[in-house]
Every structure is written in structure tokens, then in C-alpha cells.
Amino acid sequence: MTTDELKQFCAALPGAQAVLHGPPSNILVCEVSGKKFVYFKTSAPEQWRFSLRVSAERFIELTDMPGVKPARYMGRFHWVTIVDVARFPADYLAELVQDSYARAVTSLTRAQRAAIA
């Protein structure tokens, strides 16, 4: 899966929207009702690095893999950064994104969840 395909997949989830934040953060955030579930770094040298939230168990599993590291400032909340998305199987990335999306949705209020469905 390419970075563009991954961005399209994230933006296609129900209620998701992509928001571009300029300097100094330079990130493209995919969120649902204001809750982030993934983000992409848009500036060099880390351009198109991809970060998402995972479970504590997956955090340990993923950070042991080459090309995956704890996300800067967000690692303590079990966010990981994938350096090159093309090296990961598409179905595995889709599963990780859907899990992060589900975590964001469950943190919404009942009314916000109803508006998405």
C-alpha cells in the first residue's frame, strides 16, 4: 500500500476528515469528531512517516519490528510511527488503522457516535 492509498483509506472511514496543519507541526491528521486516529508527517526529512494509536500489546510487538518506533511525544499513549508504509502488508496496515479508528470512536460521546452511524 502506498502512502496515497493509505491516506485515501483513512479519509474514507465513516465520519473521518483529513486536516492539514502547517508549520511548525507540519502534519496531516485524520480525525473523527476531533479525535485523532492517524497522522502523517508532511515535511522533510520525515516526510510521509505514518503514526497511529495501538493497544499496549501491539505497541510492544510493533516497536520490536524494524522500521517502527514509538511516536515522538505520543509513545507514552501507545502511538507508533511507521517509517515506510510500503514495507508493510496492506491488510495489516488496514487492520491497524481500523483499530486506531475504533479507539477514537469509542472515546466519543454517545451523541457523536450516533451522528457518525
Coordinates of C-alpha atoms in Angstrom, one line a residue:
M1 CA 0.0 0.0 0.0
T2 CA 1.4 3.4 -0.9
T3 CA 1.1 6.5 1.2
D4 CA -1.5 8.0 -1.1
E5 CA -3.6 4.8 -0.9
L6 CA -3.3 4.8 2.9
K7 CA -4.4 8.5 3.1
Q8 CA -7.4 7.7 1.0
F9 CA -8.3 4.7 3.1
C10 CA -8.1 6.7 6.3
A11 CA -10.2 9.6 4.9
A12 CA -12.8 7.1 3.6
L13 CA -13.7 5.8 7.1
P14 CA -17.2 6.9 8.4
G15 CA -17.0 10.5 9.7
A16 CA -13.3 10.8 9.1
Q17 CA -11.8 14.0 7.8
A18 CA -8.2 15.0 6.9
V19 CA -6.9 18.2 8.4
L20 CA -3.6 19.7 7.3
H21 CA -1.6 21.5 10.0
G22 CA 1.1 23.8 8.7
P23 CA 4.3 25.0 10.4
P24 CA 5.6 24.3 12.9
S25 CA 3.9 20.9 13.3
N26 CA 3.6 20.0 9.5
I27 CA 1.3 17.1 9.9
L28 CA -1.8 15.7 8.1
V29 CA -4.2 14.5 10.7
C30 CA -7.1 12.1 10.1
E31 CA -9.7 12.6 12.8
V32 CA -13.2 11.7 13.7
S33 CA -15.2 14.4 15.6
G34 CA -12.0 16.0 16.7
K35 CA -10.3 12.8 17.9
K36 CA -7.1 11.9 16.0
F37 CA -6.7 8.3 14.9
V38 CA -3.7 8.7 12.5
Y39 CA -1.3 11.4 11.3
F40 CA 1.3 11.8 8.6
K41 CA 4.4 14.0 8.8
T42 CA 4.4 16.2 5.8
S43 CA 7.9 17.9 5.9
A44 CA 11.4 16.6 5.3
P45 CA 13.3 14.7 6.5
E46 CA 10.5 12.6 8.0
Q47 CA 8.1 13.2 5.1
W48 CA 5.2 10.7 5.0
R49 CA 6.0 8.9 8.2
F50 CA 2.8 7.5 9.5
S51 CA 1.7 7.4 13.1
L52 CA -1.3 5.7 14.8
R53 CA -2.5 4.5 18.2
V54 CA -2.4 0.8 19.0
S55 CA -3.1 -1.4 22.0
A56 CA -0.4 -1.9 24.7
E57 CA 0.3 -5.4 23.4
R58 CA 0.6 -4.3 19.8
F59 CA 2.8 -1.4 20.9
I60 CA 5.4 -3.9 22.3
E61 CA 5.0 -6.2 19.2
L62 CA 5.4 -3.3 16.7
T63 CA 8.2 -1.5 18.3
D64 CA 10.3 -4.7 18.1
M65 CA 9.9 -4.6 14.3
P66 CA 12.4 -2.8 12.1
G67 CA 11.1 0.4 10.7
V68 CA 8.6 1.0 13.6
K69 CA 9.4 3.2 16.6
P70 CA 7.4 4.9 19.4
A71 CA 5.8 8.1 18.1
R72 CA 7.6 11.2 19.3
Y73 CA 5.8 12.7 22.3
M74 CA 2.9 10.3 21.9
G75 CA 4.7 7.0 22.6
R76 CA 3.6 7.0 26.2
F77 CA 0.0 6.8 24.9
H78 CA 0.8 3.8 22.7
W79 CA 1.2 5.6 19.4
V80 CA 3.8 4.2 17.0
T81 CA 5.4 5.6 13.9
I82 CA 5.9 3.5 10.8
V83 CA 8.8 4.9 8.8
D84 CA 8.0 3.3 5.4
V85 CA 4.4 2.2 4.9
A86 CA 5.3 0.4 1.6
R87 CA 7.2 -2.2 3.6
F88 CA 4.0 -3.4 5.5
P89 CA 1.3 -5.6 4.1
A90 CA -1.7 -3.7 3.0
D91 CA -4.2 -5.8 5.0
Y92 CA -2.1 -5.4 8.2
L93 CA -2.0 -1.6 7.8
A94 CA -5.7 -1.6 7.2
E95 CA -6.3 -3.6 10.4
L96 CA -4.1 -1.2 12.4
V97 CA -5.9 1.9 11.0
Q98 CA -9.3 0.4 11.7
D99 CA -8.3 -0.4 15.3
S100 CA -7.0 3.1 15.8
Y101 CA -10.2 4.5 14.3
A102 CA -12.3 2.3 16.6
R103 CA -10.3 3.5 19.6
A104 CA -11.1 7.1 18.6
V105 CA -14.8 6.4 18.0
T106 CA -15.2 4.7 21.4
S107 CA -13.8 7.8 23.1
L108 CA -16.6 9.9 21.6
T109 CA -19.9 10.8 23.3
R110 CA -22.9 8.7 22.6
A111 CA -24.4 11.6 20.6
Q112 CA -21.2 11.9 18.5
R113 CA -21.1 8.2 17.8
A114 CA -24.8 8.3 16.7
A115 CA -24.1 11.2 14.3
I116 CA -21.4 9.1 12.6
A117 CA -23.5 6.0 12.2

